[in-house]
CSV table of C-alpha atoms and ligand atoms in Angstrom, one decimal:
chain,number,residue,atom,x,y,z
A,1,MET,CA,114.9,45.5,169.1
A,2,GLY,CA,115.8,41.8,169.6
A,3,PHE,CA,118.4,41.6,166.8
A,4,PHE,CA,120.3,44.6,168.2
A,5,ILE,CA,120.5,43.0,171.6
A,6,PHE,CA,121.8,39.9,169.9
A,7,ALA,CA,124.4,41.9,168.0
A,8,ALA,CA,125.5,43.6,171.2
A,9,GLN,CA,126.0,40.2,172.7
A,10,ASN,CA,128.2,39.3,169.8
A,11,ILE,CA,130.5,42.2,170.6
A,12,LYS,CA,131.0,40.8,174.0
A,13,TYR,CA,131.4,37.1,173.3
A,14,MET,CA,132.7,37.1,169.7
A,15,LYS,CA,129.9,35.0,168.6
A,16,ALA,CA,128.9,34.3,165.0
A,17,PRO,CA,128.3,37.5,163.0
A,18,LEU,CA,125.0,38.5,161.6
A,19,ILE,CA,124.8,38.0,157.9
A,20,ALA,CA,123.1,40.5,155.6
A,21,PRO,CA,122.9,39.3,152.0
A,22,SER,CA,122.9,42.2,149.6
A,23,LEU,CA,120.0,42.0,147.1
A,24,LEU,CA,122.0,44.1,144.6
A,25,SER,CA,123.4,40.7,143.5
A,26,ALA,CA,120.0,39.0,143.3
A,27,ASP,CA,118.3,38.2,140.1
A,28,PHE,CA,115.8,41.1,139.8
A,29,ALA,CA,113.7,39.1,137.4
A,30,TYR,CA,113.2,36.5,140.1
A,31,LEU,CA,113.3,38.7,143.2
A,32,ALA,CA,110.5,37.0,145.1
A,33,ARG,CA,112.3,33.7,144.7
A,34,ASP,CA,115.6,35.1,145.9
A,35,ILE,CA,113.9,36.8,148.9
A,36,GLU,CA,112.2,33.5,149.8
A,37,MET,CA,115.6,31.9,149.8
A,38,ILE,CA,116.9,34.4,152.3
A,39,ASN,CA,113.7,34.1,154.4
A,40,ASN,CA,114.4,30.4,154.7
A,41,SER,CA,118.1,30.7,155.3
A,42,GLU,CA,120.2,31.5,158.3
A,43,ALA,CA,120.6,35.1,157.1
A,44,ASP,CA,119.7,37.8,159.6
A,45,TRP,CA,118.9,40.9,157.6
A,46,PHE,CA,118.2,42.0,154.0
A,47,HIS,CA,120.9,44.5,152.9
A,48,ILE,CA,119.3,46.9,150.4
A,49,ASP,CA,121.6,49.2,148.4
A,50,ILE,CA,120.0,52.5,147.2
A,51,MET,CA,122.2,54.4,144.6
A,52,ASP,CA,121.3,57.7,143.0
A,53,GLY,CA,123.9,58.0,140.2
A,54,MET,CA,125.3,61.1,141.9
A,55,PHE,CA,126.9,60.1,145.2
A,56,VAL,CA,128.0,56.9,143.4
A,57,PRO,CA,128.5,56.2,139.7
A,58,ASN,CA,125.6,53.8,139.5
A,59,ILE,CA,121.8,53.7,139.9
A,60,SER,CA,120.2,50.7,141.6
A,61,PHE,CA,116.5,50.9,142.4
A,62,GLY,CA,114.0,53.1,144.4
A,63,PHE,CA,110.8,53.0,146.3
A,64,PRO,CA,108.5,50.8,144.1
A,65,VAL,CA,111.1,48.0,144.2
A,66,LEU,CA,111.7,48.5,147.9
A,67,LYS,CA,108.0,48.3,148.7
A,68,ALA,CA,107.8,45.1,146.7
A,69,ILE,CA,110.7,43.7,148.7
A,70,GLN,CA,109.0,44.7,151.9
A,71,LYS,CA,105.9,42.6,151.0
A,72,HIS,CA,107.9,39.4,150.9
A,73,ALA,CA,110.8,39.9,153.3
A,74,LYS,CA,110.4,38.3,156.7
A,75,LYS,CA,113.6,39.7,158.2
A,76,PRO,CA,114.7,43.3,158.9
A,77,LEU,CA,115.5,45.6,156.0
A,78,ASP,CA,119.0,47.1,156.4
A,79,VAL,CA,118.9,50.0,154.0
A,80,HIS,CA,122.2,51.5,152.8
A,81,LEU,CA,121.7,54.9,151.2
A,82,MET,CA,124.4,55.9,148.7
A,83,ILE,CA,122.6,59.1,147.8
A,84,GLU,CA,123.2,62.8,148.1
A,85,LYS,CA,121.1,64.8,150.6
A,86,PRO,CA,119.5,61.7,152.2
A,87,ASP,CA,117.5,64.0,154.6
A,88,ARG,CA,115.0,64.5,151.7
A,89,TYR,CA,113.8,60.9,151.9
A,90,LEU,CA,114.1,59.6,155.5
A,91,GLU,CA,110.4,59.3,156.0
A,92,ASP,CA,109.8,57.7,152.7
A,93,PHE,CA,112.3,55.0,153.6
A,94,LYS,CA,110.6,54.4,156.9
A,95,ASN,CA,107.3,54.0,155.0
A,96,ALA,CA,109.0,51.6,152.6
A,97,GLY,CA,109.9,49.3,155.5
A,98,ALA,CA,113.5,50.3,156.5
A,99,GLU,CA,114.3,49.2,160.1
A,100,ILE,CA,118.0,50.2,159.9
A,101,LEU,CA,118.7,53.3,157.8
A,102,THR,CA,122.4,54.0,157.0
A,103,VAL,CA,123.6,57.3,155.5
A,104,HIS,CA,127.0,58.1,154.3
A,105,TYR,CA,129.2,60.4,156.4
A,106,GLU,CA,130.5,62.0,153.1
A,107,ALA,CA,126.9,62.9,152.1
A,108,CYS,CA,125.8,64.5,155.4
A,109,PRO,CA,127.1,68.0,156.4
A,110,HIS,CA,124.7,68.0,159.4
A,111,LEU,CA,125.2,64.4,160.5
A,112,HIS,CA,124.0,64.8,164.0
A,113,ARG,CA,120.7,66.3,162.8
A,114,THR,CA,120.3,63.5,160.3
A,115,LEU,CA,120.8,60.8,162.9
A,116,GLN,CA,118.3,62.3,165.3
A,117,ALA,CA,115.8,62.5,162.4
A,118,ILE,CA,116.2,58.8,161.6
A,119,LYS,CA,115.8,57.8,165.2
A,120,ALA,CA,112.8,60.1,165.7
A,121,LEU,CA,111.1,58.1,162.8
A,122,GLY,CA,111.6,54.9,164.8
A,123,MET,CA,114.5,53.4,162.8
A,124,LYS,CA,118.1,52.4,163.9
A,125,ALA,CA,120.6,55.0,162.6
A,126,GLY,CA,123.7,53.9,160.7
A,127,VAL,CA,126.6,55.9,159.3
A,128,SER,CA,128.8,54.5,156.5
A,129,LEU,CA,132.4,55.5,155.8
A,130,ASN,CA,134.0,55.4,152.4
A,131,PRO,CA,137.4,53.7,152.2
A,132,HIS,CA,139.3,57.0,152.3
A,133,THR,CA,137.4,58.3,155.4
A,134,PRO,CA,139.1,57.7,158.7
A,135,VAL,CA,137.3,56.3,161.6
A,136,ASN,CA,138.2,59.2,163.9
A,137,VAL,CA,135.8,61.6,162.1
A,138,LEU,CA,133.2,59.9,164.3
A,139,ASP,CA,135.0,60.7,167.6
A,140,ASP,CA,132.4,63.2,168.7
A,141,ILE,CA,129.3,61.4,167.6
A,142,ILE,CA,129.9,57.7,168.1
A,143,SER,CA,127.5,57.4,171.0
A,144,ASP,CA,124.7,58.7,168.8
A,145,ILE,CA,125.2,56.0,166.2
A,146,ASP,CA,123.6,52.5,166.3
A,147,LEU,CA,125.6,51.1,163.5
A,148,VAL,CA,128.8,52.0,161.6
A,149,LEU,CA,129.0,50.5,158.1
A,150,ILE,CA,132.6,50.4,156.9
A,151,MET,CA,132.9,50.2,153.2
A,152,SER,CA,135.6,47.7,152.3
A,153,VAL,CA,135.3,48.6,148.5
A,154,ASN,CA,134.4,51.8,146.9
A,155,PRO,CA,130.6,52.0,146.9
A,156,GLY,CA,128.6,51.6,143.7
A,157,PHE,CA,129.0,48.1,142.5
A,158,GLY,CA,128.9,44.5,143.8
A,159,GLY,CA,131.7,42.0,143.1
A,160,GLN,CA,134.7,44.2,143.8
A,161,LYS,CA,138.0,43.2,145.6
A,162,PHE,CA,138.2,43.6,149.3
A,163,ILE,CA,140.5,46.4,150.6
A,164,GLU,CA,142.9,44.9,153.1
A,165,HIS,CA,143.3,48.1,155.1
A,166,THR,CA,139.8,47.4,156.4
A,167,TYR,CA,141.0,45.2,159.2
A,168,GLU,CA,143.0,48.0,160.8
A,169,LYS,CA,140.0,50.3,160.4
A,170,VAL,CA,137.7,47.8,162.1
A,171,ARG,CA,140.1,47.5,165.0
A,172,LYS,CA,140.3,51.3,165.4
A,173,LEU,CA,136.6,51.7,165.3
A,174,LYS,CA,136.1,48.9,167.9
A,175,GLN,CA,138.5,50.8,170.1
A,176,LEU,CA,136.6,54.0,169.6
A,177,ILE,CA,133.3,52.3,170.5
A,178,THR,CA,134.8,50.6,173.6
A,179,SER,CA,136.5,53.7,174.9
A,180,ASN,CA,133.2,55.7,174.6
A,181,LYS,CA,131.2,52.8,176.2
A,182,ALA,CA,129.0,53.1,173.2
A,183,LYS,CA,126.7,50.3,172.0
A,184,THR,CA,127.4,50.9,168.3
A,185,ILE,CA,127.7,47.7,166.1
A,186,ILE,CA,130.1,47.3,163.2
A,187,GLU,CA,129.0,46.2,159.8
A,188,ILE,CA,131.3,45.5,156.8
A,189,ASP,CA,130.3,45.9,153.2
A,190,GLY,CA,132.1,45.0,150.1
A,191,GLY,CA,134.2,42.0,148.9
A,192,VAL,CA,133.3,39.9,152.0
A,193,THR,CA,134.1,36.2,151.4
A,194,VAL,CA,134.1,33.0,153.4
A,195,GLU,CA,137.9,33.5,153.5
A,196,ASN,CA,138.0,36.9,155.1
A,197,ALA,CA,134.9,36.7,157.2
A,198,SER,CA,136.4,35.2,160.4
A,199,LYS,CA,139.3,37.7,160.3
A,200,LEU,CA,136.8,40.5,160.1
A,201,VAL,CA,134.9,39.1,163.1
A,202,GLU,CA,138.2,38.8,165.0
A,203,ALA,CA,138.9,42.4,164.3
A,204,GLY,CA,135.5,43.4,165.8
A,205,ALA,CA,132.9,43.1,163.0
A,206,ASN,CA,129.4,42.2,164.1
A,207,VAL,CA,127.5,42.2,160.8
A,208,LEU,CA,128.8,41.1,157.4
A,209,VAL,CA,127.1,42.1,154.1
A,210,ALA,CA,127.6,39.7,151.2
A,211,GLY,CA,126.4,40.1,147.7
A,212,SER,CA,128.3,38.0,145.2
A,213,THR,CA,129.5,35.5,147.8
A,214,VAL,CA,125.9,34.6,148.4
A,215,PHE,CA,124.2,35.0,145.1
A,216,ASN,CA,127.0,33.8,142.8
A,217,SER,CA,127.4,30.7,144.9
A,218,GLU,CA,125.9,27.4,143.6
A,219,ASN,CA,124.4,26.9,147.0
A,220,PRO,CA,123.5,30.3,148.5
A,221,VAL,CA,122.0,28.8,151.7
A,222,GLN,CA,125.2,27.0,152.4
A,223,ALA,CA,127.3,30.1,151.6
A,224,ILE,CA,125.3,32.0,154.3
A,225,ILE,CA,126.1,29.2,156.8
A,226,ASP,CA,129.8,29.2,155.8
A,227,LEU,CA,129.9,33.0,156.3
A,228,LYS,CA,128.6,32.6,159.9
A,229,LYS,CA,131.2,30.0,160.9
B,1,DX5,C1,128.4,48.3,147.1
B,1,DX5,C2,127.3,47.9,148.0
B,1,DX5,C3,127.4,46.5,148.5
B,1,DX5,C4,127.4,45.4,147.4
B,1,DX5,C5,128.3,44.3,148.0
B,1,DX5,O1,128.3,49.6,146.9
B,1,DX5,O2,127.2,48.7,149.1
B,1,DX5,O3,126.4,46.2,149.5
B,1,DX5,O4,126.2,44.9,147.1
B,1,DX5,O5,128.5,43.4,147.1
B,1,DX5,P1,129.7,42.3,147.2
B,1,DX5,O6,129.5,41.5,148.4
B,1,DX5,O7,129.6,41.5,146.0
B,1,DX5,O8,131.0,43.1,147.3
B,2,ZN,ZN1,125.7,48.2,150.8
């Protein structure tokens, strides 16, 4: 897929990061308008947060909303599953338009099997780590992962404060990827701002998720440009 080749090039040349605005911070009453804004911006992906009220203490939205998003979105859907037992729904997410499907390490006792199942359905396979989960749990599986999503807040809500320890985690993950000659890309999610974006890219991040930085801005299109700089 073209955008993955682009992201891999970013790793090499430290180019601008891909930006994935999180629709969790959009105005759900005007979802088509907000999707159109992203379509016409420099954003690269739509970040879609699915929460089940079990794995995280919040419920976001499910398939009917995701299918409605799919109808309007003209960029890849990057779906972040904050749900227990995600294996139950992999095919449904494929059918709802997910191109990248990310599960949580903490929710998958048979992570290898889950990743193979995601790929067999024709999606890119991502793994997310909660703030307390060390990067080295991925030592034996990094080459099977297309994308690692490092949570830089505790998952469940937008608008939280960025955890500073994330930089060190990104550096460690980058090292793990390089030493395994893997093609995995690094995505950061939670508390990303125009201020910390460049430091995250310097540490090795390829994709930045941004919810409140984009949607709480007076000029979301410009906020996306600023995050890329
Ligand atoms: C939090 C979600 C994030 C959230 C980010 O659990 O995974 O994607 O929308 O929102 P901000 O950028 O506001 O921290
Ligand atoms: Zn997310």
